[in-house]
Every structure is written in C-alpha cells, then in structure tokens.
Coordinates of C-alpha atoms in Angstrom, one line a residue:
X1 CA 3.4 -17.8 1.4
X2 CA 0.2 -18.9 -0.3
X3 CA -0.7 -22.4 0.8
X4 CA -3.7 -24.0 -0.9
X5 CA -6.3 -25.1 1.6
X6 CA -6.1 -28.9 2.3
X7 CA -9.6 -29.7 3.4
X8 CA -9.1 -33.3 4.4
X9 CA -9.3 -35.2 7.7
X10 CA -5.5 -35.6 7.9
X11 CA -5.2 -31.8 7.8
X12 CA -8.1 -31.1 10.2
X13 CA -5.9 -29.2 12.6
X14 CA -4.9 -26.7 9.9
X15 CA -8.1 -26.7 7.8
X16 CA -9.6 -23.6 9.3
X17 CA -6.3 -21.6 9.2
X18 CA -6.3 -21.3 5.4
X19 CA -3.8 -19.4 3.3
X20 CA -1.9 -16.3 4.1
X21 CA -0.4 -14.9 0.9
X22 CA 2.9 -13.2 1.2
X23 CA 3.0 -9.7 -0.3
X24 CA -0.5 -10.0 -1.5
X25 CA -1.9 -6.7 -0.3
X26 CA -4.0 -4.8 -2.7
X27 CA -6.1 -1.7 -2.8
X28 CA -9.8 -1.3 -2.2
X29 CA -12.2 1.5 -1.5
X30 CA -12.5 4.8 -3.3
X31 CA -9.5 6.6 -4.5
X32 CA -8.7 9.7 -2.5
X33 CA -8.5 13.0 -4.3
X34 CA -4.8 13.3 -3.6
X35 CA -2.7 13.8 -6.8
X36 CA -0.4 15.9 -8.9
X37 CA -2.2 18.1 -11.4
X38 CA -1.1 20.1 -14.5
X39 CA -2.0 21.5 -17.8
X40 CA 0.4 20.0 -20.4
X41 CA 0.4 23.1 -22.6
X42 CA 1.4 25.2 -19.6
X43 CA 4.1 22.9 -18.2
X44 CA 6.1 24.6 -15.4
X45 CA 3.4 25.2 -12.8
X46 CA 1.0 22.8 -11.0
X47 CA -1.2 21.9 -8.1
X48 CA -0.8 19.2 -5.4
X49 CA -3.9 18.0 -3.6
X50 CA -3.5 16.1 -0.3
X51 CA -6.9 14.5 0.6
X52 CA -7.4 13.5 4.2
X53 CA -11.1 12.6 4.2
X54 CA -12.8 15.7 5.6
X55 CA -10.5 18.2 4.1
X56 CA -8.1 18.7 1.2
X57 CA -5.0 20.8 1.3
X58 CA -4.1 22.1 -2.2
X59 CA -0.6 23.5 -2.7
X60 CA -0.2 25.7 -5.7
X61 CA 3.3 26.1 -7.2
X62 CA 3.5 28.9 -9.7
X63 CA 5.0 32.4 -10.3
X64 CA 4.4 35.6 -8.4
X65 CA 3.7 39.1 -9.8
X66 CA 7.5 39.6 -10.0
X67 CA 7.9 36.4 -12.1
X68 CA 9.8 34.6 -9.4
X69 CA 8.7 31.0 -8.5
X70 CA 6.5 31.0 -5.4
X71 CA 3.8 28.9 -3.8
X72 CA 0.3 29.6 -2.4
X73 CA -1.5 27.3 0.0
X74 CA -5.2 26.6 0.7
X75 CA -4.9 25.5 4.3
X76 CA -8.2 23.8 4.1
X77 CA -10.5 23.2 1.1
X78 CA -13.7 21.8 2.6
X79 CA -16.6 19.9 0.9
X80 CA -19.4 22.1 -0.5
X81 CA -23.1 21.2 -1.0
X82 CA -22.5 21.1 -4.8
X83 CA -19.8 18.4 -4.5
X84 CA -16.8 20.8 -4.9
X85 CA -14.2 21.8 -2.4
X86 CA -13.4 25.4 -1.5
X87 CA -11.1 27.3 0.8
X88 CA -9.2 30.5 1.2
X89 CA -5.9 31.1 -0.6
X90 CA -3.0 32.1 1.6
X91 CA 0.2 33.9 0.7
X92 CA 3.1 33.2 3.2
X93 CA 6.4 34.8 4.1
X94 CA 8.8 33.5 6.7
X95 CA 12.2 32.8 8.0
X96 CA 14.9 32.1 5.3
X97 CA 15.4 28.3 5.0
X98 CA 19.0 28.3 6.3
X99 CA 17.9 30.2 9.4
X100 CA 14.8 28.2 10.5
X101 CA 15.2 27.0 14.1
X102 CA 11.6 27.2 15.2
X103 CA 8.3 28.4 13.7
X104 CA 9.1 29.3 10.1
X105 CA 6.0 31.1 8.8
X106 CA 4.4 34.5 9.3
X107 CA 0.6 34.5 9.6
X108 CA -1.4 33.7 6.5
X109 CA -2.2 36.6 4.3
X110 CA -5.6 35.8 2.7
X111 CA -5.4 36.8 -0.9
X112 CA -8.4 35.1 -2.4
X113 CA -10.5 32.0 -2.6
X114 CA -10.3 28.8 -4.7
X115 CA -13.0 26.2 -5.5
X116 CA -11.9 22.8 -6.8
X117 CA -14.3 20.7 -8.9
X118 CA -13.2 17.1 -9.6
X119 CA -14.5 15.1 -12.5
X120 CA -14.0 11.5 -11.6
X121 CA -10.4 10.6 -10.6
X122 CA -8.6 12.1 -13.5
X123 CA -9.7 15.7 -14.2
X124 CA -9.9 18.9 -12.1
X125 CA -11.3 22.3 -12.6
X126 CA -9.2 24.8 -10.6
X127 CA -11.0 28.1 -10.1
X128 CA -9.5 30.9 -8.2
X129 CA -9.9 34.6 -7.4
X130 CA -6.6 36.0 -6.2
X131 CA -5.5 39.6 -6.0
X132 CA -8.7 40.6 -7.8
X133 CA -8.0 38.2 -10.7
X134 CA -10.5 35.4 -11.5
X135 CA -9.5 32.5 -13.7
X136 CA -10.4 28.8 -14.3
X137 CA -7.8 26.2 -15.2
X138 CA -8.6 22.7 -16.5
X139 CA -6.1 20.3 -15.1
X140 CA -5.4 16.5 -15.4
X141 CA -3.3 14.1 -13.4
X142 CA 0.4 14.4 -14.0
X143 CA 2.1 11.4 -15.7
X144 CA 5.3 10.4 -14.0
X145 CA 6.5 8.8 -17.2
X146 CA 3.9 6.1 -17.6
X147 CA 3.2 5.8 -13.9
X148 CA 0.8 7.4 -11.4
X149 CA 0.4 7.6 -7.6
X150 CA -2.9 6.4 -6.2
X151 CA -3.8 7.0 -2.5
X152 CA -6.6 5.4 -0.5
X153 CA -7.6 5.5 3.2
X154 CA -5.4 3.6 5.5
X155 CA -6.9 1.2 8.0
X156 CA -4.8 2.7 10.8
X157 CA -3.4 6.1 11.6
X158 CA 0.1 4.7 11.7
X159 CA 1.9 4.2 8.4
X160 CA 5.1 2.9 9.9
X161 CA 5.1 -0.2 7.7
X162 CA 4.2 1.7 4.5
X163 CA 6.7 1.5 1.7
X164 CA 5.4 4.2 -0.5
X165 CA 6.3 7.7 0.9
X166 CA 3.9 9.8 -1.2
X167 CA 2.4 12.4 1.2
X168 CA 2.9 15.8 2.8
X169 CA 5.8 15.9 5.3
X170 CA 6.7 18.5 7.9
X171 CA 9.1 19.0 10.7
X172 CA 6.4 19.1 13.4
X173 CA 4.4 21.8 15.2
X174 CA 7.5 23.4 16.8
X175 CA 8.8 24.3 13.3
X176 CA 5.7 24.6 11.2
X177 CA 5.4 26.7 8.2
X178 CA 7.6 24.7 5.8
X179 CA 7.5 21.2 4.4
X180 CA 8.0 18.7 1.6
X181 CA 5.4 17.3 -0.7
X182 CA 6.6 13.9 -1.9
X183 CA 5.6 11.8 -4.9
X184 CA 7.2 8.4 -4.6
X185 CA 7.3 6.6 -8.0
X186 CA 8.9 3.2 -8.0
X187 CA 12.7 3.8 -7.3
X188 CA 12.3 7.6 -7.8
X189 CA 11.1 10.2 -5.4
X190 CA 10.1 13.7 -6.4
X191 CA 10.3 16.1 -3.5
X192 CA 8.8 19.7 -3.7
X193 CA 10.3 21.7 -0.8
X194 CA 8.2 24.7 0.1
X195 CA 10.1 27.2 2.2
X196 CA 11.4 30.8 2.2
X197 CA 14.2 32.6 0.4
X198 CA 16.7 35.1 1.8
X199 CA 14.2 37.9 1.2
X200 CA 11.6 36.0 3.3
X201 CA 9.4 35.4 0.3
X202 CA 7.9 32.0 -0.4
X203 CA 10.1 29.8 -2.7
X204 CA 10.0 26.2 -3.8
X205 CA 12.7 23.9 -4.8
X206 CA 12.3 20.5 -6.5
X207 CA 14.4 17.4 -5.6
X208 CA 14.7 14.7 -8.2
X209 CA 16.1 11.7 -6.3
X210 CA 16.8 8.0 -6.9
X211 CA 16.8 5.2 -4.4
X212 CA 20.4 4.1 -3.5
X213 CA 21.6 0.7 -2.3
X214 CA 21.2 1.7 1.3
X215 CA 17.6 2.8 0.8
X216 CA 18.4 6.6 0.9
X217 CA 17.0 8.8 -2.0
X218 CA 19.6 11.2 -3.3
X219 CA 19.8 13.6 -6.2
X220 CA 19.9 17.2 -7.4
X221 CA 17.9 20.1 -6.0
X222 CA 16.5 22.5 -8.6
X223 CA 15.1 26.0 -8.6
X224 CA 12.6 26.9 -11.4
X225 CA 13.8 29.7 -13.5
X226 CA 11.8 33.0 -13.4
X227 CA 8.7 32.9 -15.4
X228 CA 5.3 34.3 -16.3
X229 CA 3.2 35.7 -13.4
X230 CA 0.4 33.3 -12.5
X231 CA -2.4 35.7 -13.7
X232 CA -0.8 36.0 -17.2
X233 CA -0.2 32.3 -18.0
X234 CA -2.3 31.5 -21.0
X235 CA -1.6 28.3 -23.0
X236 CA 2.2 28.3 -23.1
X237 CA 4.9 27.2 -20.6
X238 CA 5.5 29.9 -18.1
X239 CA 9.3 29.2 -17.7
X240 CA 12.3 28.1 -19.6
X241 CA 13.1 25.3 -17.2
X242 CA 15.1 24.9 -13.9
X243 CA 18.6 25.3 -12.6
X244 CA 20.3 23.0 -10.1
X245 CA 21.2 24.8 -6.9
X246 CA 22.3 22.0 -4.7
X247 CA 21.7 18.4 -3.6
X248 CA 19.3 16.6 -1.4
X249 CA 19.1 13.3 0.5
X250 CA 16.0 11.8 2.1
X251 CA 16.5 8.8 4.4
X252 CA 13.4 6.9 5.8
X253 CA 13.7 5.2 9.2
X254 CA 10.2 3.8 8.6
X255 CA 7.0 4.8 6.8
X256 CA 6.3 7.6 9.3
X257 CA 9.7 9.3 9.9
X258 CA 12.6 10.5 7.8
X259 CA 15.6 12.9 7.7
X260 CA 15.7 15.6 5.0
X261 CA 19.3 16.7 4.2
X262 CA 20.3 19.4 1.8
X263 CA 23.3 21.4 0.6
X264 CA 22.5 24.8 -1.0
X265 CA 24.9 27.7 -1.5
X266 CA 27.5 26.2 0.9
X267 CA 24.9 25.6 3.6
X268 CA 24.3 22.0 4.7
X269 CA 21.5 21.0 7.1
X270 CA 19.6 17.9 8.2
X271 CA 16.0 18.1 9.4
X272 CA 13.8 15.5 11.0
X273 CA 10.5 15.2 9.2
X274 CA 7.3 13.1 9.5
X275 CA 4.0 12.7 7.7
X276 CA 1.7 15.6 8.3
X277 CA -1.7 14.4 9.5
X278 CA -4.2 17.3 9.5
X279 CA -7.5 15.6 8.6
X280 CA -9.6 12.7 9.7
X281 CA -8.2 10.1 7.2
X282 CA -4.6 8.8 7.0
X283 CA -3.7 7.8 3.5
X284 CA -1.5 5.0 2.0
X285 CA -0.4 5.2 -1.6
X286 CA 0.9 3.0 -4.4
X287 CA 2.1 3.2 -8.0
X288 CA -0.1 2.0 -10.9
X289 CA 0.1 2.4 -14.7
X290 CA -0.8 5.9 -15.8
X291 CA -4.3 5.8 -17.2
X292 CA -5.5 2.9 -15.0
X293 CA -6.9 5.3 -12.3
X294 CA -10.7 5.1 -12.4
X295 CA -10.4 2.5 -15.1
X296 CA -12.9 -0.1 -13.7
X297 CA -12.7 -3.0 -11.3
X298 CA -10.3 -5.8 -10.9
X299 CA -6.7 -5.9 -12.0
X300 CA -5.9 -2.4 -10.9
X301 CA -3.7 -1.5 -13.9
X302 CA -0.2 -2.7 -14.4
X303 CA 1.6 -3.0 -11.1
X304 CA 5.1 -1.8 -10.5
X305 CA 8.2 -3.9 -10.5
X306 CA 7.9 -4.5 -6.8
X307 CA 4.3 -5.6 -6.8
X308 CA 3.4 -9.2 -7.2
X309 CA -0.3 -9.4 -6.8
X310 CA -3.4 -7.7 -8.4
X311 CA -6.2 -6.4 -6.2
X312 CA -8.9 -8.8 -5.2
X313 CA -12.3 -8.0 -6.8
X314 CA -15.7 -9.6 -6.2
X315 CA -16.1 -12.3 -8.8
X316 CA -12.5 -13.4 -8.9
X317 CA -12.3 -17.2 -9.1
X318 CA -9.4 -19.7 -8.8
X319 CA -9.1 -23.5 -9.1
X320 CA -6.1 -24.9 -7.2
X321 CA -4.8 -28.5 -7.4
X322 CA -2.7 -29.9 -4.6
X323 CA -0.5 -32.9 -4.9
X324 CA 1.9 -34.6 -2.4
X325 CA 4.7 -37.2 -2.4
X326 CA 2.1 -39.8 -1.3
X327 CA -0.6 -38.9 -3.9
X328 CA -3.2 -36.5 -5.1
X329 CA -4.7 -34.3 -2.4
X330 CA -7.6 -32.9 -4.5
X331 CA -8.7 -29.6 -5.9
X332 CA -10.2 -26.6 -4.3
X333 CA -12.2 -23.7 -5.8
X334 CA -11.9 -20.3 -4.3
X335 CA -14.0 -17.3 -5.1
X336 CA -14.2 -13.7 -3.9
X337 CA -17.9 -13.7 -3.0
X338 CA -18.5 -10.2 -1.7
X339 CA -17.7 -7.7 1.0
X340 CA -18.9 -7.2 4.5
X341 CA -17.9 -6.7 8.1
X342 CA -15.4 -9.0 9.8
X343 CA -17.1 -10.9 12.7
X344 CA -13.9 -10.7 14.8
X345 CA -12.7 -7.2 14.4
X346 CA -15.8 -5.4 12.9
X347 CA -13.6 -4.2 9.9
X348 CA -14.7 -3.9 6.3
X349 CA -13.5 -7.1 4.5
X350 CA -13.5 -9.1 1.4
X351 CA -15.0 -12.6 1.9
X352 CA -13.1 -15.4 0.1
X353 CA -14.9 -18.8 -0.1
X354 CA -12.9 -22.1 -0.4
X355 CA -14.8 -25.2 -1.5
X356 CA -13.4 -28.7 -2.2
X357 CA -14.2 -29.6 -5.8
X358 CA -17.1 -32.0 -6.0
X359 CA -18.8 -30.8 -2.9
X360 CA -21.8 -28.6 -2.7
X361 CA -21.2 -27.6 0.9
X362 CA -18.2 -27.6 3.1
X363 CA -17.2 -24.0 2.4
X364 CA -14.6 -22.1 4.5
X365 CA -15.0 -18.3 4.4
X366 CA -11.8 -16.2 4.9
X367 CA -12.0 -12.5 6.0
X368 CA -9.4 -10.2 4.3
X369 CA -9.2 -6.4 4.5
X370 CA -7.3 -4.7 1.7
X371 CA -5.5 -1.4 1.7
X372 CA -3.1 0.2 -0.8
X373 CA 0.0 -1.1 1.1
X374 CA -1.1 -4.4 2.7
X375 CA -3.6 -7.2 3.2
X376 CA -4.9 -7.8 6.7
X377 CA -6.0 -11.3 7.6
X378 CA -8.5 -11.5 10.5
X379 CA -9.5 -15.2 10.4
X380 CA -12.0 -17.6 8.9
X381 CA -15.1 -19.7 9.6
X382 CA -16.5 -22.8 8.0
X383 CA -17.7 -26.3 7.8
X384 CA -15.9 -29.5 6.6
X385 CA -18.4 -32.3 5.9
X386 CA -15.9 -35.2 5.8
X387 CA -14.7 -34.4 9.3
X388 CA -18.1 -33.1 10.5
X389 CA -16.2 -30.0 11.8
X390 CA -17.5 -26.5 12.1
X391 CA -15.8 -23.5 13.7
X392 CA -13.9 -20.3 13.6
X393 CA -10.3 -19.2 13.5
X394 CA -9.0 -15.8 14.4
X395 CA -5.5 -14.3 14.2
X396 CA -3.9 -12.6 17.1
X397 CA -2.8 -10.0 16.1
X398 CA -4.4 -9.7 12.7
X399 CA -1.8 -10.7 10.1
X400 CA -0.6 -7.6 8.2
X401 CA 1.2 -8.6 5.0
X402 CA 3.0 -5.9 2.9
X403 CA 2.3 -5.7 -0.8
X404 CA 5.4 -4.1 -2.1
X405 CA 8.3 -6.6 -2.0
X406 CA 11.4 -5.6 -4.1
X407 CA 14.0 -8.3 -4.8
X408 CA 16.1 -8.7 -1.7
X409 CA 13.3 -7.6 0.7
X410 CA 13.0 -9.8 3.8
X411 CA 10.4 -9.9 6.6
X412 CA 9.0 -11.9 9.5
X413 CA 5.4 -12.6 10.2
X414 CA 4.7 -13.6 13.9
X415 CA 1.2 -14.3 14.9
X416 CA -1.1 -16.8 16.7
X417 CA -4.1 -18.6 15.3
X418 CA -6.8 -19.6 17.7
X419 CA -9.4 -22.1 16.4
X420 CA -12.6 -23.2 18.1
X421 CA -14.7 -25.9 16.4
X422 CA -16.6 -29.1 16.8
X423 CA -15.3 -32.3 15.2
X424 CA -17.2 -35.6 15.4
X425 CA -19.3 -34.1 18.1
X426 CA -16.3 -33.1 20.2
X427 CA -15.4 -29.5 21.1
X428 CA -11.8 -28.8 20.0
X429 CA -9.6 -25.8 20.7
X430 CA -6.5 -25.4 18.6
X431 CA -3.7 -22.8 19.2
X432 CA -1.0 -22.4 16.6
X433 CA 2.1 -20.1 17.0
X434 CA 3.3 -19.1 13.6
X435 CA 6.7 -17.7 12.5
X436 CA 7.3 -17.1 8.8
X437 CA 10.5 -15.5 7.5
X438 CA 10.3 -14.6 3.8
X439 CA 12.6 -13.3 1.2
X440 CA 11.9 -12.0 -2.3
X441 CA 14.8 -13.8 -4.0
X442 CA 14.3 -12.9 -7.7
X443 CA 12.2 -13.1 -10.9
X444 CA 11.6 -16.2 -13.0
X445 CA 9.3 -17.7 -15.7
X446 CA 7.1 -20.5 -14.5
X447 CA 4.5 -22.6 -16.2
X448 CA 1.4 -24.2 -14.6
X449 CA -1.9 -25.4 -16.2
X450 CA -3.3 -21.9 -16.0
X451 CA -0.5 -20.6 -18.3
X452 CA 3.1 -19.5 -18.6
X453 CA 4.0 -16.4 -16.6
X454 CA 7.2 -14.5 -17.3
X455 CA 8.8 -12.1 -14.9
X456 CA 7.1 -13.8 -12.0
X457 CA 8.1 -12.9 -8.4
X458 CA 9.9 -15.7 -6.5
X459 CA 9.8 -16.0 -2.7
X460 CA 11.6 -18.3 -0.4
X461 CA 10.1 -18.8 3.1
X462 CA 11.1 -20.7 6.3
X463 CA 7.9 -21.6 8.1
X464 CA 7.4 -22.8 11.6
X465 CA 4.1 -23.7 13.3
X466 CA 3.8 -25.1 16.8
X467 CA 0.2 -26.4 17.4
X468 CA -1.6 -27.5 20.5
X469 CA -5.0 -29.2 20.1
X470 CA -7.0 -29.7 23.3
X471 CA -10.0 -32.1 23.4
X472 CA -11.5 -34.8 25.6
X473 CA -9.0 -34.3 28.5
X474 CA -5.9 -34.8 26.4
X475 CA -3.8 -32.6 24.1
X476 CA -1.9 -33.1 20.9
X477 CA 1.3 -31.0 20.1
X478 CA 2.4 -30.7 16.5
X479 CA 5.6 -29.0 15.5
X480 CA 5.9 -28.2 11.9
X481 CA 9.0 -26.9 10.1
X482 CA 8.8 -26.2 6.4
X483 CA 10.7 -24.6 3.5
X484 CA 8.3 -23.0 1.0
X485 CA 8.9 -21.5 -2.5
X486 CA 6.2 -19.5 -4.2
X487 CA 5.8 -17.8 -7.5
X488 CA 3.4 -14.9 -8.0
X489 CA 2.6 -12.7 -11.0
X490 CA 1.0 -9.2 -11.1
X491 CA -1.8 -10.4 -13.3
X492 CA -2.8 -13.4 -11.3
X493 CA -1.2 -13.4 -7.8
X494 CA 0.4 -16.5 -6.3
X495 CA 0.0 -19.3 -8.8
X496 CA 2.5 -22.0 -7.8
X497 CA 3.8 -23.2 -4.4
X498 CA 6.2 -26.0 -3.4
X499 CA 6.9 -27.0 0.1
X500 CA 9.0 -29.5 2.1
X501 CA 7.6 -30.2 5.5
X502 CA 8.7 -32.1 8.6
X503 CA 6.0 -32.5 11.3
X504 CA 6.4 -34.2 14.7
X505 CA 3.3 -35.1 16.7
X506 CA 3.3 -35.8 20.5
X507 CA 0.2 -36.8 22.4
X508 CA -0.2 -36.4 26.2
X509 CA -3.0 -37.3 28.5
X510 CA -4.5 -39.9 26.1
X511 CA -6.3 -42.9 27.7
X512 CA -3.6 -45.1 26.1
X513 CA 0.0 -44.4 25.2
X514 CA 0.7 -43.1 21.7
X515 CA 4.3 -42.8 20.6
X516 CA 5.6 -39.6 18.9
X517 CA 5.4 -39.7 15.1
X518 CA 7.4 -37.8 12.6
X519 CA 6.2 -37.2 9.0
X520 CA 8.1 -35.8 6.1
X521 CA 6.2 -34.6 3.0
X522 CA 6.6 -32.6 -0.1
X523 CA 3.6 -30.7 -1.5
X524 CA 2.9 -28.9 -4.8
X525 CA 0.0 -26.5 -5.2
X526 CA -0.7 -24.8 -8.6
X527 CA -3.4 -23.0 -10.4
X528 CA -5.4 -24.9 -12.9
X529 CA -7.5 -21.9 -14.0
X530 CA -8.4 -18.4 -12.8
X531 CA -10.8 -15.6 -13.6
X532 CA -9.5 -12.2 -12.4
X533 CA -11.0 -8.9 -13.2
X534 CA -12.9 -10.4 -16.1
X535 CA -9.8 -12.1 -17.7
X536 CA -9.6 -15.9 -17.8
X537 CA -6.5 -18.0 -17.4
X538 CA -5.7 -20.1 -19.3

C-alpha cells in the first residue's frame, strides 16, 4: 500500500525504502500499433493488427468471392522506408476444425500484397491488391462501446501475471495454422476464431463472452451470415448480421496459457492455447476510454472499473501530510521529475523525488518502471540532512505490482530491501524482508484536503517487515506488523492511508545492554494537494 515517506531520524531505518503503491501500475512508452479497425459505414468486416515491434501481423476478416465469411492473413507486414508497413497477403485452406489433431493449415497461397499506413494511433489506410483488384480503405479504431484496448511493450517476455488477455493466441507449433484473436474489454472478451470449415476453406467464428464468477469467460459462438465479396464492398454493410452456431468457454490458468472449449454442431472439444510470440516485442494491454488513445500526456483517459491509478507523467506533483497518535510527522512533497536509466537494473524508469517540506535539500529519488499492466520498483537513493545519512536501497527481486485489481482480488508481495548508507559518519547496512498481503475490498467515497473522491478503490493489507541493521560491530533487529487501509482513485491514485503498527526492537552485540522495546502507533497519511496531468486538486 502507499506509505508516505517519513523522513525523520526515528524512521531512519525505513527512510530509504519509500513507498510501494499497491495496484499502481500504469502505462508508459509509445502505443503499439495493435488494434481492431473498421469502417463504420461498412460494419461487418474488419482488420486486426498485432504489433510485436519489428513486425505486424494483420488479420483480415471479410467475405470471399462466393460471399461466404473468410479470412486472409499477412504473415508479416514489415516497416518500409516511407513509414508504412507492407507484406504479402495469404489465402489459406486446411483441416476442418473438428478434425484438427496436428498441423492445421495448407501452405500459404500468396494472392496479393497489402501496405498499411498509420496516421497517429487512431487512423489506418489499408491498401491492398488481391486477385488483381486494388482498393484503399480508410479505417479507424473500433469502439467497444465506449472502451478501447491499448497495447504497449512489455518489460519481460513472460506475461504470466498479465490480467488483460488481448493478443493473438495459438495452440503451438505442433498444431499451427489456426488460432484466436482476443480483445479483452473489462469483463467481456471478444474472441475471433480463425479456422477451417468442412470444405477446408478458411472460416471465422466470433465468440462473445462474459467473465463468470470462477474467472472463466463463456458465451455464444457466432458465424457471420453470407455477405458481399470483399472487392465489391462499397459504403454499405456487407452482411445482414450473424447466427449463433454454438457456445465457447475460455479459461485462463495465468496470463500466458488458457483452454479454449467449444461446442459446434454436436462436436465438443477443448484445446490448450497460449500467446503467440512471433516478433521481437511482447505486448501487454489495458482498457481505456475510447477516444483517449493518442490524446496527450498524463491521466491516460478514464480507467476501467478495475483500475485505481492514473499513469505517472513528468510534472505530476503531490503534497502528503503524515500524522500519528503522538503528533504531527510533517509534510512531504513528491514530484515526477523525469525519466532515465535505473542505476541498479539498467532499465528505463521514471524518477520520483521526495522532499520534506521546508527543506531545500534532502531529496530521495525513487526509480519506477511502468508498463501497461504493472509498476516495477527497483529501489531508491538519497540524502537525509537531519540524520546526515546518504545511501541507496535496492529491491531483490524488483517489486512487480499489478495495476488491475477488481473487487475481491488478493495478492502477496514478497521481496527484500537492501540498503547501504552512511549515517552520522558510520557505514550502515540494512536488510528488510517484506511480506505484504493485500485485498481489494470494495469501493467507497473518501474526503481529504485535496478533495472528495467518490467510487474510490479500497484496499486492506497485512504488512510484515523484519529488519536487520548492522553497524559498529552490533546489530539491531526490528519486527514490524501492521494493518493498512488505503483508498485510491483513478484520477489521482492513492490519496489516503491509515495504518496500525506494532514494532519490536532487539539489539545484540551493543557495548552496553539495551532491553527490547515495543512500540504501538497509528498513522494517517493523506493528500493535501496534487497536480496530475495538468489538473490540480483541490
């Protein structure tokens, strides 16, 4: 949970550890060119683009010369000198879906070529020459109601902890040639299954599913009605709609693997599927308000119901006041001062500066990397004038905090913080073993000096920190147990924290006996003001 830094001598052991905000991950870096694209006046066909850095894989779902729904694929659209992407268009045939046991597809039949020209993040010119026909279609991002799916580069190739499943999924190289393109929007998942009909021709079905209590997405499976051949679509919808042909269920064991189950025409099968990684960049995705893509810095649009924090942006500022049962603990200003490279891990990071109010020096700098699904905390460095302490803290492993936290979601963060600093001329090493167990317990309205925030996310956390400080030939062990409650809001992040803490201190090896001491405290930290993405609070 977010704990306001307490930069005083009595908190020296924890001063360089700083705050680890629960569920505070946010996106940074350029938006990938992944998306769902359409022409609203020609509703019934569309294009999916899956961007993996050095290559884009466009899937084109449309109608063949016979008017039956079909799909074409550009296995690789590569960057061109003029900024566009281009690749060959393939027509596939293969093993009927109910009979697939191994490789499903016949070799690609190249039927043309397609350049794609992106205008910012929201418009696409789709040009193609297929079967001797050349056309250009102007497309825009598809609105899932008033929502959109935004994908950015992941910091790791593994997305096991990802909670948004938007991506291209397949059954692996032993059964390649069919797959599922997923668009995960809040509690709904739209799955376009590209496979082969009983006549071996390419066919696609669309699953419209909703998340159930057990986490499985279930719903109807639909086949588009026959429509206008792709080369004759011209300003009107190509089909009269879709007909349900079965049901589908998709169950995720983690962010990388799932089972895909369907019942169609009396045939029921279950297939193991996983994310399809074909390029140099793995992607993680999230939901934002439709129209906020490419809409400037800070804020990041209106988050979904499961998101409790806005993205960090350079220039964001916060003033935090901390109080305790034994009096005022002072105020701290924090500011996102820029980006750079983390000195511990060499990763691209935001730098967040914490300064006690009234001091012109004494800053602590925190290093935070942001992705679309999580924040990653590497450590901090800084100087505290009143204790004459300077040093660094690093987290082992780096602390990875998920951003999406629906009500009822629980999790555990286990990590070690290793600090090396000099206090009063003495070299000090501090090792802290942290275990935090958190629970998103609900939604409430809370008021702090920065304002009143309705529909705020509420978290309860049990917090345990076992600390060993070694200096001058003796060591100090501190065992801290705390219960913490935090409220966070999509517009401002974590804005209020209460905690009840019991700490026990034991000293060994000191030149004179020091009896164990136990301290019980209650703390409150809250925002006095904030400036986020150009918007001030209060």
